[in-house]
mmCIF file of C-alpha atoms in Angstrom:
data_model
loop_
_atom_site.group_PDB
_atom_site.id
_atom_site.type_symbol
_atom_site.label_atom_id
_atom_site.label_comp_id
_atom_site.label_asym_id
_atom_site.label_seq_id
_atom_site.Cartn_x
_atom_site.Cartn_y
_atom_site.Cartn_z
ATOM 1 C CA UNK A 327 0.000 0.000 0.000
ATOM 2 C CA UNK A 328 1.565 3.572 -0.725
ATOM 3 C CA UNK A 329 2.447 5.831 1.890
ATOM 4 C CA UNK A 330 1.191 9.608 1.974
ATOM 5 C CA UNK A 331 3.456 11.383 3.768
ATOM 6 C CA UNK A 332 2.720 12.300 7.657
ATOM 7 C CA UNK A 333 1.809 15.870 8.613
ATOM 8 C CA UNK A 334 5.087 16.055 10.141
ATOM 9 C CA UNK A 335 6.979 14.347 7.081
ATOM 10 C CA UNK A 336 9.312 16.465 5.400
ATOM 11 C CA UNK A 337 8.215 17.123 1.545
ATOM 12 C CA UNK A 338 10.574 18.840 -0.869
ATOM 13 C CA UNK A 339 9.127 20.649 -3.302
ATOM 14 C CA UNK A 340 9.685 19.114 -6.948
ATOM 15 C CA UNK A 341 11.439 22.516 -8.894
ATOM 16 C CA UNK A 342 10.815 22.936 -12.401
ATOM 17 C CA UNK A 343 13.825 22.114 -15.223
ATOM 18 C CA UNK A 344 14.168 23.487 -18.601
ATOM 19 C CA UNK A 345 11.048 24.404 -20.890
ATOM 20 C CA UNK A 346 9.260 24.075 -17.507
ATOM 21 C CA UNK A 347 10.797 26.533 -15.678
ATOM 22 C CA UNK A 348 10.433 28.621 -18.415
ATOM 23 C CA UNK A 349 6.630 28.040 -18.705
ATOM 24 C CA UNK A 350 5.847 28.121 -15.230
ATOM 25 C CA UNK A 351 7.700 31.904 -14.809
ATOM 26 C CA UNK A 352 5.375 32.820 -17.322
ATOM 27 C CA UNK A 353 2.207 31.036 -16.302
ATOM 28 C CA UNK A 354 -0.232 34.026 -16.519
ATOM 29 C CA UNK A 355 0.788 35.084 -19.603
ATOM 30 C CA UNK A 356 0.779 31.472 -21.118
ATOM 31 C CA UNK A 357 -2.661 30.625 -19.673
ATOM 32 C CA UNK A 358 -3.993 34.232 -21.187
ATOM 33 C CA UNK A 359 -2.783 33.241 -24.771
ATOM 34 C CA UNK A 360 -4.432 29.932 -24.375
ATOM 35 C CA UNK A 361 -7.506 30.443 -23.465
ATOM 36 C CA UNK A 362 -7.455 33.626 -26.480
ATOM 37 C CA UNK A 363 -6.860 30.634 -29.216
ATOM 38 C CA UNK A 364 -9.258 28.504 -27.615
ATOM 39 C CA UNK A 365 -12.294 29.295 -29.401
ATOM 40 C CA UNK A 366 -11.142 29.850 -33.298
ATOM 41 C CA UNK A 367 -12.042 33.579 -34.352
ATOM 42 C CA UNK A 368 -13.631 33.360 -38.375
ATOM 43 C CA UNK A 369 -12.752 35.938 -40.977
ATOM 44 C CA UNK A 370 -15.777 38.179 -40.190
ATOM 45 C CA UNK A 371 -14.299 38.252 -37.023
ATOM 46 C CA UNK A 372 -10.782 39.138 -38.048
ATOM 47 C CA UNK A 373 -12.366 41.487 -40.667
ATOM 48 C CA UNK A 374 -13.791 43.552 -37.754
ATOM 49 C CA UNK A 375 -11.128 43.333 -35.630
ATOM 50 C CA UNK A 376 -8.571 45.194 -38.173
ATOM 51 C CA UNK A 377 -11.848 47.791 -38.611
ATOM 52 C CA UNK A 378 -11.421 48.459 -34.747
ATOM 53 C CA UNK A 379 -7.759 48.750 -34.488
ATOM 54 C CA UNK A 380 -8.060 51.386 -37.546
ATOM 55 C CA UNK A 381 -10.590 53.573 -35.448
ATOM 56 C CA UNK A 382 -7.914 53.529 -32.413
ATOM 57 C CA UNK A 383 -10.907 50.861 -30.751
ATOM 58 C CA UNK A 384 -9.815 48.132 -28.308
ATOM 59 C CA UNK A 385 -12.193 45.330 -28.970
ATOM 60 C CA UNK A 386 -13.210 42.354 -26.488
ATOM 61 C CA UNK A 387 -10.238 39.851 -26.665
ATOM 62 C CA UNK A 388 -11.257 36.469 -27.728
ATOM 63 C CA UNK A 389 -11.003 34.537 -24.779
ATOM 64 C CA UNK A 390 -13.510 37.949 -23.104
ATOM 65 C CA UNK A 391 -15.784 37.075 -26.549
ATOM 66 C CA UNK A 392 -15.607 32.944 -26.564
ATOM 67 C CA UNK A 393 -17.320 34.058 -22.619
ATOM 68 C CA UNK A 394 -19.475 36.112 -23.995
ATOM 69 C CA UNK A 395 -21.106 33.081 -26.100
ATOM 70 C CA UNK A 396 -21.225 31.056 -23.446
ATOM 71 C CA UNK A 397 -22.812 33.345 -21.495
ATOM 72 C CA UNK A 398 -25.517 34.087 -24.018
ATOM 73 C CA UNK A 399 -26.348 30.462 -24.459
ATOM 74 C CA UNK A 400 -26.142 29.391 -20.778
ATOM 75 C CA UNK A 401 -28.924 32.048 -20.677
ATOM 76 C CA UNK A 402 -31.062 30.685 -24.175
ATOM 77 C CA UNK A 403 -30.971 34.322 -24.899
ATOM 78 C CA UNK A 404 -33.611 35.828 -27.138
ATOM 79 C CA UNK A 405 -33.002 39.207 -26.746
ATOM 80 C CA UNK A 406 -29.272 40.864 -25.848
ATOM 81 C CA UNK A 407 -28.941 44.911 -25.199
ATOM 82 C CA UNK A 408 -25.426 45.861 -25.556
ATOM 83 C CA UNK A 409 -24.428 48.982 -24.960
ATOM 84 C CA UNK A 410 -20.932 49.440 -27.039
ATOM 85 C CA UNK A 411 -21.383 48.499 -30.839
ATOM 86 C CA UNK A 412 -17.788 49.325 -31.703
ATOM 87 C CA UNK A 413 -17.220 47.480 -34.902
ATOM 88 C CA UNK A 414 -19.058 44.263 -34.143
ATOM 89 C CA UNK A 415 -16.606 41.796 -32.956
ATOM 90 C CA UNK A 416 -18.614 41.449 -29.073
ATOM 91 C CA UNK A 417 -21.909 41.507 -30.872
ATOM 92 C CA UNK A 418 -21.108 38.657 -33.614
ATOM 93 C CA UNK A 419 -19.961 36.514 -30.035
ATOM 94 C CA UNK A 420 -23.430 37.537 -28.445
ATOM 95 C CA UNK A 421 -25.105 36.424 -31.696
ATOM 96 C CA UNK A 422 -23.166 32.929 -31.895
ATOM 97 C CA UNK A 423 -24.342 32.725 -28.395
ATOM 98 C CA UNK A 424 -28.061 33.432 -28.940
ATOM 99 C CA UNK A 425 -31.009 31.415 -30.077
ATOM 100 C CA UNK A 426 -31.010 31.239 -33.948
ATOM 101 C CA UNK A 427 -34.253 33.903 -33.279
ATOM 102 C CA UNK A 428 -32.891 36.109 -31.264
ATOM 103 C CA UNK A 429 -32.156 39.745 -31.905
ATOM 104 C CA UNK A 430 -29.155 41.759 -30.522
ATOM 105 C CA UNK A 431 -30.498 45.486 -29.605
ATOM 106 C CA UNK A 432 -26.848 47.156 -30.044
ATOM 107 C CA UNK A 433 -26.494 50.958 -28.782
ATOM 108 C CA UNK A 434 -23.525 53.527 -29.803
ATOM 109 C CA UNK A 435 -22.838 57.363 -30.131
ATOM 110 C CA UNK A 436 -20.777 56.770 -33.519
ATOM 111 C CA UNK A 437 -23.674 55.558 -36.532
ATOM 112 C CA UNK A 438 -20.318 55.083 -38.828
ATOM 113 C CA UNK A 439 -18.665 52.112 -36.404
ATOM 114 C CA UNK A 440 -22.597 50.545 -36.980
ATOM 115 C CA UNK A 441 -22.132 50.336 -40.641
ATOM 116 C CA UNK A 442 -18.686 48.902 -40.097
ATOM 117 C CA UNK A 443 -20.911 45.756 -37.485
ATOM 118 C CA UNK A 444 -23.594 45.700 -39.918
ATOM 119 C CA UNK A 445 -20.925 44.611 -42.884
ATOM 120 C CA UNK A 446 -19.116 42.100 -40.465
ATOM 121 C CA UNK A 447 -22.417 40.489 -39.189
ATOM 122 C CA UNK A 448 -23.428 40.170 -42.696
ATOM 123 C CA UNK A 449 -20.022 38.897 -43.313
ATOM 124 C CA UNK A 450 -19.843 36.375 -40.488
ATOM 125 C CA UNK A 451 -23.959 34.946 -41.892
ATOM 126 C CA UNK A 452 -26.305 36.484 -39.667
ATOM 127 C CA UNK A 453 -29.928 38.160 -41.207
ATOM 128 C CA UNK A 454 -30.292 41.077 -41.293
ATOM 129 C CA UNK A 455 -33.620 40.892 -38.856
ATOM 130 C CA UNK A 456 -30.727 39.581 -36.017
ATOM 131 C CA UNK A 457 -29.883 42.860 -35.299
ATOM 132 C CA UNK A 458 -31.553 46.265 -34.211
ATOM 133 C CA UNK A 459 -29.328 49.449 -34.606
ATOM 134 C CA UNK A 460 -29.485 52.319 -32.031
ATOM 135 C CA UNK A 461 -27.242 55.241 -32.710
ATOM 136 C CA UNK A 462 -27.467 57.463 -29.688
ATOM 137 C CA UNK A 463 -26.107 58.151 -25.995
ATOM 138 C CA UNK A 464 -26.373 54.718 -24.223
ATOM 139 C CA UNK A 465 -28.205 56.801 -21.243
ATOM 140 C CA UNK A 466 -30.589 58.498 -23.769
ATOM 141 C CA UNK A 467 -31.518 55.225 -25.384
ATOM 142 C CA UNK A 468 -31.804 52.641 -22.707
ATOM 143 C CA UNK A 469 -34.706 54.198 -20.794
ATOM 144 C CA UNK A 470 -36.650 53.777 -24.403
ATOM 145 C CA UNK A 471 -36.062 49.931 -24.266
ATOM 146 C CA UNK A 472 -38.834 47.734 -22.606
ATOM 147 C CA UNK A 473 -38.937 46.577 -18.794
ATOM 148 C CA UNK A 474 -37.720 42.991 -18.211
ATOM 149 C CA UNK A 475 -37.445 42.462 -21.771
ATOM 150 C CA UNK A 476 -34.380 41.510 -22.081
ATOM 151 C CA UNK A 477 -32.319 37.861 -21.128
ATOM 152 C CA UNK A 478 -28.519 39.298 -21.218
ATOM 153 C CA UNK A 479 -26.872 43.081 -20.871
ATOM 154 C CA UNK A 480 -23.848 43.525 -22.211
ATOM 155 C CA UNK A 481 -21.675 47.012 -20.782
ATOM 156 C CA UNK A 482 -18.668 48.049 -22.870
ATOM 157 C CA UNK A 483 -19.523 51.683 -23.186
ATOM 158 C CA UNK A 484 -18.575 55.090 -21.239
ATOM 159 C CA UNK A 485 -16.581 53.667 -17.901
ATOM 160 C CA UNK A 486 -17.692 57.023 -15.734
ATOM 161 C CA UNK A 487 -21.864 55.732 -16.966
ATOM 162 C CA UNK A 488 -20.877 52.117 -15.767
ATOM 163 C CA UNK A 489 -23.355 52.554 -12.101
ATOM 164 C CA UNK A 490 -26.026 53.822 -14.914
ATOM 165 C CA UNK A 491 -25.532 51.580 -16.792
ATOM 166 C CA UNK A 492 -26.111 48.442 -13.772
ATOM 167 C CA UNK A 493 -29.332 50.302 -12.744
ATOM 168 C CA UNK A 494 -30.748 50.590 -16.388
ATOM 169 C CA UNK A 495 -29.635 47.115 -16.513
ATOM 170 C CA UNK A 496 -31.616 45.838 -13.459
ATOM 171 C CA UNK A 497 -34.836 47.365 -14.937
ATOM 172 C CA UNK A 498 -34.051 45.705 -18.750
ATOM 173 C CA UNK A 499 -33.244 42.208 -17.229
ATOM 174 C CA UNK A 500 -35.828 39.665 -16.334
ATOM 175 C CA UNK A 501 -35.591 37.604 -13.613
ATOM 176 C CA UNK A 502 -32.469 35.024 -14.179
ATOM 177 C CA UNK A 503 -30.825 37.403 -16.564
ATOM 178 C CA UNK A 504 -27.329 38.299 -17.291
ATOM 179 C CA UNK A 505 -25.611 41.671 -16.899
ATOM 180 C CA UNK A 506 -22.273 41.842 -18.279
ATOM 181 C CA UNK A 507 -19.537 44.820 -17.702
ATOM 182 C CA UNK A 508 -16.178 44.451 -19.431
ATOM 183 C CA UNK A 509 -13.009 46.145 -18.932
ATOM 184 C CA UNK A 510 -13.457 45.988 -15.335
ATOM 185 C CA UNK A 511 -9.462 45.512 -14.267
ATOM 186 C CA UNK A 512 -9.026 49.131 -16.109
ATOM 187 C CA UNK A 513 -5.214 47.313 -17.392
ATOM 188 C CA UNK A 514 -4.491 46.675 -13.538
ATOM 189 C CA UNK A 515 -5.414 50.119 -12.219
ATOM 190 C CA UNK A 516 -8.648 49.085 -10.238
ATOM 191 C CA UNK A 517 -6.519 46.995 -7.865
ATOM 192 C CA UNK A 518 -3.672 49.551 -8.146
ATOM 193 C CA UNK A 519 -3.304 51.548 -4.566
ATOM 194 C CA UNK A 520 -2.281 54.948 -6.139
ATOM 195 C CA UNK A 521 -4.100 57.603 -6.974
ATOM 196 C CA UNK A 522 -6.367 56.738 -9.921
ATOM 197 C CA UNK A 523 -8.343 58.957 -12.429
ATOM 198 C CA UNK A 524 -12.264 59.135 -11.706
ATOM 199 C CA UNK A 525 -13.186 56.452 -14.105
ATOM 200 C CA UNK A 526 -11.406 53.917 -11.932
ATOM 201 C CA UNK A 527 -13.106 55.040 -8.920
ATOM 202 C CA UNK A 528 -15.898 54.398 -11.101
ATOM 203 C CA UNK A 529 -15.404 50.800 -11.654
ATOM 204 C CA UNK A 530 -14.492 50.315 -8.072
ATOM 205 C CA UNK A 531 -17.895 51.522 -6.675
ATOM 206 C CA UNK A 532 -19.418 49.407 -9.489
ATOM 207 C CA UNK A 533 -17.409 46.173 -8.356
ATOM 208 C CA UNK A 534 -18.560 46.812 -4.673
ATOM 209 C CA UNK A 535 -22.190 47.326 -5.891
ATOM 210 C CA UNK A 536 -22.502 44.554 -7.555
ATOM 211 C CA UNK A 537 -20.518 42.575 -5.140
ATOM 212 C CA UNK A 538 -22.836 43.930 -2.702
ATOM 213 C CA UNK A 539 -26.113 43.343 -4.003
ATOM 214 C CA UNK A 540 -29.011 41.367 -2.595
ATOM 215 C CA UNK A 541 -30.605 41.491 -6.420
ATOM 216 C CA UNK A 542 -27.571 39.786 -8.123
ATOM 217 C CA UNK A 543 -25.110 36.701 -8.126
ATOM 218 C CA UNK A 544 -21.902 38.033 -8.557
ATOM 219 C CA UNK A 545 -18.602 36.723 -10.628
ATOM 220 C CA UNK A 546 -15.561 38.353 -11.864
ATOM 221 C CA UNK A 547 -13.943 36.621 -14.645
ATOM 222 C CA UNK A 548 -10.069 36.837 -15.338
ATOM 223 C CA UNK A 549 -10.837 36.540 -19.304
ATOM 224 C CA UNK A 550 -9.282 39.884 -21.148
ATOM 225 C CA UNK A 551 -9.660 43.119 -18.941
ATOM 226 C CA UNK A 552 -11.774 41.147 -16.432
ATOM 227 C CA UNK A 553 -15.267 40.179 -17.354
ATOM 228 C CA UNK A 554 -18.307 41.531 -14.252
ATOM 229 C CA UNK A 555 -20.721 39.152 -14.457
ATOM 230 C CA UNK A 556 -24.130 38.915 -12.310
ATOM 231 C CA UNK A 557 -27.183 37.190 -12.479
ATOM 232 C CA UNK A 558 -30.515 39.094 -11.412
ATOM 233 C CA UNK A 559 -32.503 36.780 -9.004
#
């Protein structure tokens, strides 16, 4: 029979050699790039990505998007409000994600980054019925949208609007829907002890709000600039 060592036994630590040192020292970043390649990105994909990095955009990383689909299907979402359009790459995610009769209600000051979504979720086989387009102030158009209409949220828009954004959220959800806010680690500054501009403080009084919550279930994912997640009970 094998022996498991005693409390008191003395266990030395196996250390790493070679390729696995090397991999080990640079776990975090390894484990980020895997789970980006996990879920292949298409060419509509790619198509919009190149469209955002032209604009000077910073688009939902993969692994943040291959979430985002899982999150719309854990759901069985049939209707998805996101507030961000950009150039489409989170909304062709939600839309993989989604029933094959849902529709994605997307919101965004800039009309010209809709045409640029509207040509990639052509591009990537979606109907054009799949998608409503809302050019306007997030804040302007989200009181227009209908009362627990909606199965997910998904927040990517003006940081300083994010606590606006949760409470418009609470009234769009129905009960056992999905808010999601992205960029929440600000690129490390919302754990960062130094002073921090006000959009920071932002994020941390949205993080404790949620957190806080008797309406939601709470999770912060580690996928791309961290990944709020809640559930509305």
């Amino acid at each position: 029979m094998r022996r498991f060592p005693a409390p008191t036994d003395t266990v030395t630590p196996r250390q790493p050699r070679g390729q696995e040192r090397v991999i080990t020292g640079n776990r975090q970043t390894s484990w980020a790039a895997f789970a980006d390649a996990f879920v292949a990105e298409d060419e509509a994909l790619r198509w919009a990505r190149d469209r955002a990095h032209e604009a000077g955009l910073r688009s939902v990383t993969p692994g943040t998007g291959a979430a985002l689909r899982l999150l719309a299907a854990t759901v069985d979402a049939k209707a998805v409000a996101e507030i961000g359009t950009g150039t489409g790459v989170s909304g062709i995610h939600l839309l993989h994600g989604m029933r094959p009769d849902g529709v994605l209600t997307t919101v965004d000051p800039e009309p010209e980054r809709q045409q640029f979504a509207r040509q990639a979720f052509r591009a990537a086989g979606f109907a054009s019925n799949r998608a409503r387009f809302i050019p306007g102030r997030a804040l302007e158009v989200l009181p227009r949208l209908a009362d627990a209409g909606y199965d997910l949220v998904f927040c990517d828009g003006d940081r300083l609007e994010c606590l606006d954004y949760l409470a418009e959220s609470l009234r769009l959800l129905r009960p056992g829907g999905l808010v999601a806010f992205e960029g929440v680690f600000a690129d490390g500054r919302t754990v960062d002890s130094g002073p921090q501009p006000v959009e920071v403080s932002r994020l941390r009084e949205l993080l404790r709000a949620v957190r806080e919550s008797q309406e939601l279930v709470p999770s912060l994912l580690p996928v791309g600039d961290g990944l709020l997640c809640a559930v509305k009970r």
